[in-house]
């Protein structure tokens, strides 16, 4: 496989680390930080990241289950977050091969419409169920999520960038 210029060969991702980051992002979403519509959805960012980088391990089903858990926690319409996370997972999986050829800031720009669509789907489901419009600040949440993308990429790929154990039989 031809690698993009300047990229280093990454070690395989530890499945325990992948699941730990997903659970930590879910727990961070559970922290009561107030009802701020512009608050980024950390679980959505981490789900999209692992859907892009570990497509075979984290897929649409995992996104659906975490979405149901968020619906239960928020007391939202059952399926509101599940539908949004499922669509995020599906479209992240769809573009994952193309996305990895770009730089991290370019990836953030290409992920931005996915986050907008997820928030729009969640808003439409909420409004159809008779909920109130949370305000126009809701449009800032996808922007903050896209701005988090470089930081999330740097943090979550750090364990894979560590040098492998030296071995006299392997020149890596």
GROMACS .gro file of C-alpha atoms in nm:
model
  172
    1UNK     CA    1   0.000   0.000   0.000
    2UNK     CA    2   0.129   0.343  -0.086
    3UNK     CA    3   0.129   0.567   0.221
    4UNK     CA    4   0.077   0.943   0.206
    5UNK     CA    5   0.398   1.140   0.218
    6UNK     CA    6   0.525   1.213   0.568
    7UNK     CA    7   0.305   0.961   0.747
    8UNK     CA    8   0.465   0.715   0.981
    9UNK     CA    9   0.371   0.353   1.000
   10UNK     CA   10   0.137   0.311   1.298
   11UNK     CA   11   0.128   0.016   1.533
   12UNK     CA   12  -0.203  -0.173   1.556
   13UNK     CA   13  -0.462  -0.017   1.784
   14UNK     CA   14  -0.518  -0.195   2.112
   15UNK     CA   15  -0.888  -0.296   2.129
   16UNK     CA   16  -0.894  -0.224   2.502
   17UNK     CA   17  -0.772   0.129   2.436
   18UNK     CA   18  -1.037   0.180   2.168
   19UNK     CA   19  -1.318   0.070   2.400
   20UNK     CA   20  -1.172   0.264   2.693
   21UNK     CA   21  -1.174   0.587   2.491
   22UNK     CA   22  -1.533   0.526   2.382
   23UNK     CA   23  -1.646   0.464   2.739
   24UNK     CA   24  -1.454   0.770   2.865
   25UNK     CA   25  -1.613   0.989   2.596
   26UNK     CA   26  -1.955   0.852   2.696
   27UNK     CA   27  -1.884   0.926   3.063
   28UNK     CA   28  -1.765   1.276   2.972
   29UNK     CA   29  -2.096   1.332   2.791
   30UNK     CA   30  -2.275   1.229   3.110
   31UNK     CA   31  -2.106   1.500   3.318
   32UNK     CA   32  -2.365   1.771   3.392
   33UNK     CA   33  -2.206   2.082   3.240
   34UNK     CA   34  -2.536   2.264   3.200
   35UNK     CA   35  -2.774   2.288   2.912
   36UNK     CA   36  -2.555   2.471   2.666
   37UNK     CA   37  -2.667   2.405   2.306
   38UNK     CA   38  -2.317   2.481   2.173
   39UNK     CA   39  -2.155   2.206   2.385
   40UNK     CA   40  -1.972   1.961   2.155
   41UNK     CA   41  -2.071   1.597   2.166
   42UNK     CA   42  -1.747   1.424   2.265
   43UNK     CA   43  -1.885   1.077   2.210
   44UNK     CA   44  -1.979   1.165   1.852
   45UNK     CA   45  -1.625   1.289   1.781
   46UNK     CA   46  -1.464   0.975   1.926
   47UNK     CA   47  -1.713   0.749   1.744
   48UNK     CA   48  -1.636   0.916   1.412
   49UNK     CA   49  -1.264   0.894   1.481
   50UNK     CA   50  -1.273   0.520   1.549
   51UNK     CA   51  -1.514   0.462   1.260
   52UNK     CA   52  -1.255   0.623   1.034
   53UNK     CA   53  -0.944   0.459   1.183
   54UNK     CA   54  -1.077   0.119   1.301
   55UNK     CA   55  -1.364   0.046   1.065
   56UNK     CA   56  -1.368  -0.328   1.128
   57UNK     CA   57  -1.383  -0.297   1.507
   58UNK     CA   58  -1.612   0.000   1.558
   59UNK     CA   59  -1.908   0.022   1.326
   60UNK     CA   60  -2.265   0.132   1.294
   61UNK     CA   61  -2.390  -0.116   1.556
   62UNK     CA   62  -2.160   0.026   1.824
   63UNK     CA   63  -2.274   0.377   1.732
   64UNK     CA   64  -2.637   0.267   1.762
   65UNK     CA   65  -2.583   0.114   2.108
   66UNK     CA   66  -2.404   0.422   2.238
   67UNK     CA   67  -2.682   0.636   2.088
   68UNK     CA   68  -2.945   0.437   2.277
   69UNK     CA   69  -2.744   0.480   2.597
   70UNK     CA   70  -2.731   0.857   2.540
   71UNK     CA   71  -3.106   0.864   2.474
   72UNK     CA   72  -3.173   0.685   2.802
   73UNK     CA   73  -2.942   0.916   2.993
   74UNK     CA   74  -3.077   1.239   2.844
   75UNK     CA   75  -3.438   1.132   2.868
   76UNK     CA   76  -3.468   1.214   2.500
   77UNK     CA   77  -3.690   1.048   2.245
   78UNK     CA   78  -3.569   0.690   2.224
   79UNK     CA   79  -3.373   0.675   1.901
   80UNK     CA   80  -3.284   1.043   1.869
   81UNK     CA   81  -2.914   1.006   1.942
   82UNK     CA   82  -2.914   0.649   1.812
   83UNK     CA   83  -3.023   0.765   1.467
   84UNK     CA   84  -2.774   1.054   1.464
   85UNK     CA   85  -2.483   0.834   1.578
   86UNK     CA   86  -2.578   0.560   1.333
   87UNK     CA   87  -2.575   0.807   1.044
   88UNK     CA   88  -2.241   0.945   1.167
   89UNK     CA   89  -2.098   0.594   1.182
   90UNK     CA   90  -2.227   0.501   0.839
   91UNK     CA   91  -2.098   0.811   0.662
   92UNK     CA   92  -1.766   0.804   0.848
   93UNK     CA   93  -1.720   0.444   0.736
   94UNK     CA   94  -1.816   0.544   0.383
   95UNK     CA   95  -1.549   0.813   0.353
   96UNK     CA   96  -1.279   0.661   0.571
   97UNK     CA   97  -1.044   0.556   0.288
   98UNK     CA   98  -1.058   0.892   0.115
   99UNK     CA   99  -1.037   1.089   0.439
  100UNK     CA  100  -0.708   0.936   0.552
  101UNK     CA  101  -0.525   1.077   0.248
  102UNK     CA  102  -0.577   1.434   0.367
  103UNK     CA  103  -0.404   1.634   0.638
  104UNK     CA  104  -0.572   1.654   0.977
  105UNK     CA  105  -0.706   2.012   0.928
  106UNK     CA  106  -0.848   1.908   0.590
  107UNK     CA  107  -1.007   1.606   0.757
  108UNK     CA  108  -1.172   1.838   1.009
  109UNK     CA  109  -1.324   2.040   0.726
  110UNK     CA  110  -1.455   1.725   0.559
  111UNK     CA  111  -1.599   1.589   0.884
  112UNK     CA  112  -1.779   1.917   0.959
  113UNK     CA  113  -2.080   1.843   0.731
  114UNK     CA  114  -2.123   1.504   0.902
  115UNK     CA  115  -2.146   1.672   1.241
  116UNK     CA  116  -2.392   1.932   1.104
  117UNK     CA  117  -2.609   1.655   0.958
  118UNK     CA  118  -2.606   1.461   1.287
  119UNK     CA  119  -2.715   1.764   1.485
  120UNK     CA  120  -2.980   1.844   1.225
  121UNK     CA  121  -3.123   1.491   1.242
  122UNK     CA  122  -3.128   1.505   1.621
  123UNK     CA  123  -3.299   1.845   1.611
  124UNK     CA  124  -3.562   1.730   1.362
  125UNK     CA  125  -3.645   1.423   1.573
  126UNK     CA  126  -3.670   1.642   1.884
  127UNK     CA  127  -3.899   1.893   1.711
  128UNK     CA  128  -4.118   1.619   1.563
  129UNK     CA  129  -4.166   1.479   1.912
  130UNK     CA  130  -4.289   1.816   2.035
  131UNK     CA  131  -3.970   1.948   2.191
  132UNK     CA  132  -3.864   2.309   2.194
  133UNK     CA  133  -3.608   2.468   1.964
  134UNK     CA  134  -3.287   2.500   2.171
  135UNK     CA  135  -3.166   2.816   1.999
  136UNK     CA  136  -2.934   2.911   1.720
  137UNK     CA  137  -2.630   2.837   1.936
  138UNK     CA  138  -2.687   2.475   1.836
  139UNK     CA  139  -2.511   2.558   1.507
  140UNK     CA  140  -2.186   2.616   1.697
  141UNK     CA  141  -2.164   2.260   1.835
  142UNK     CA  142  -2.059   2.099   1.501
  143UNK     CA  143  -1.798   2.372   1.455
  144UNK     CA  144  -1.652   2.300   1.800
  145UNK     CA  145  -1.656   1.927   1.723
  146UNK     CA  146  -1.464   1.986   1.400
  147UNK     CA  147  -1.218   2.206   1.590
  148UNK     CA  148  -1.165   1.919   1.835
  149UNK     CA  149  -1.074   1.680   1.552
  150UNK     CA  150  -0.697   1.762   1.543
  151UNK     CA  151  -0.669   1.729   1.920
  152UNK     CA  152  -0.862   1.401   1.924
  153UNK     CA  153  -0.650   1.268   1.638
  154UNK     CA  154  -0.328   1.357   1.817
  155UNK     CA  155  -0.439   1.207   2.150
  156UNK     CA  156  -0.598   0.887   2.019
  157UNK     CA  157  -0.318   0.802   1.776
  158UNK     CA  158  -0.042   0.867   2.032
  159UNK     CA  159  -0.029   0.506   2.163
  160UNK     CA  160   0.007   0.378   1.807
  161UNK     CA  161   0.301   0.610   1.735
  162UNK     CA  162   0.526   0.471   2.008
  163UNK     CA  163   0.834   0.297   1.879
  164UNK     CA  164   0.813  -0.081   1.869
  165UNK     CA  165   1.027  -0.289   2.096
  166UNK     CA  166   1.377  -0.316   1.950
  167UNK     CA  167   1.459  -0.656   1.815
  168UNK     CA  168   1.775  -0.771   1.644
  169UNK     CA  169   1.570  -0.959   1.384
  170UNK     CA  170   1.343  -0.666   1.295
  171UNK     CA  171   1.503  -0.354   1.152
  172UNK     CA  172   1.200  -0.137   1.241
   0.00000   0.00000   0.00000
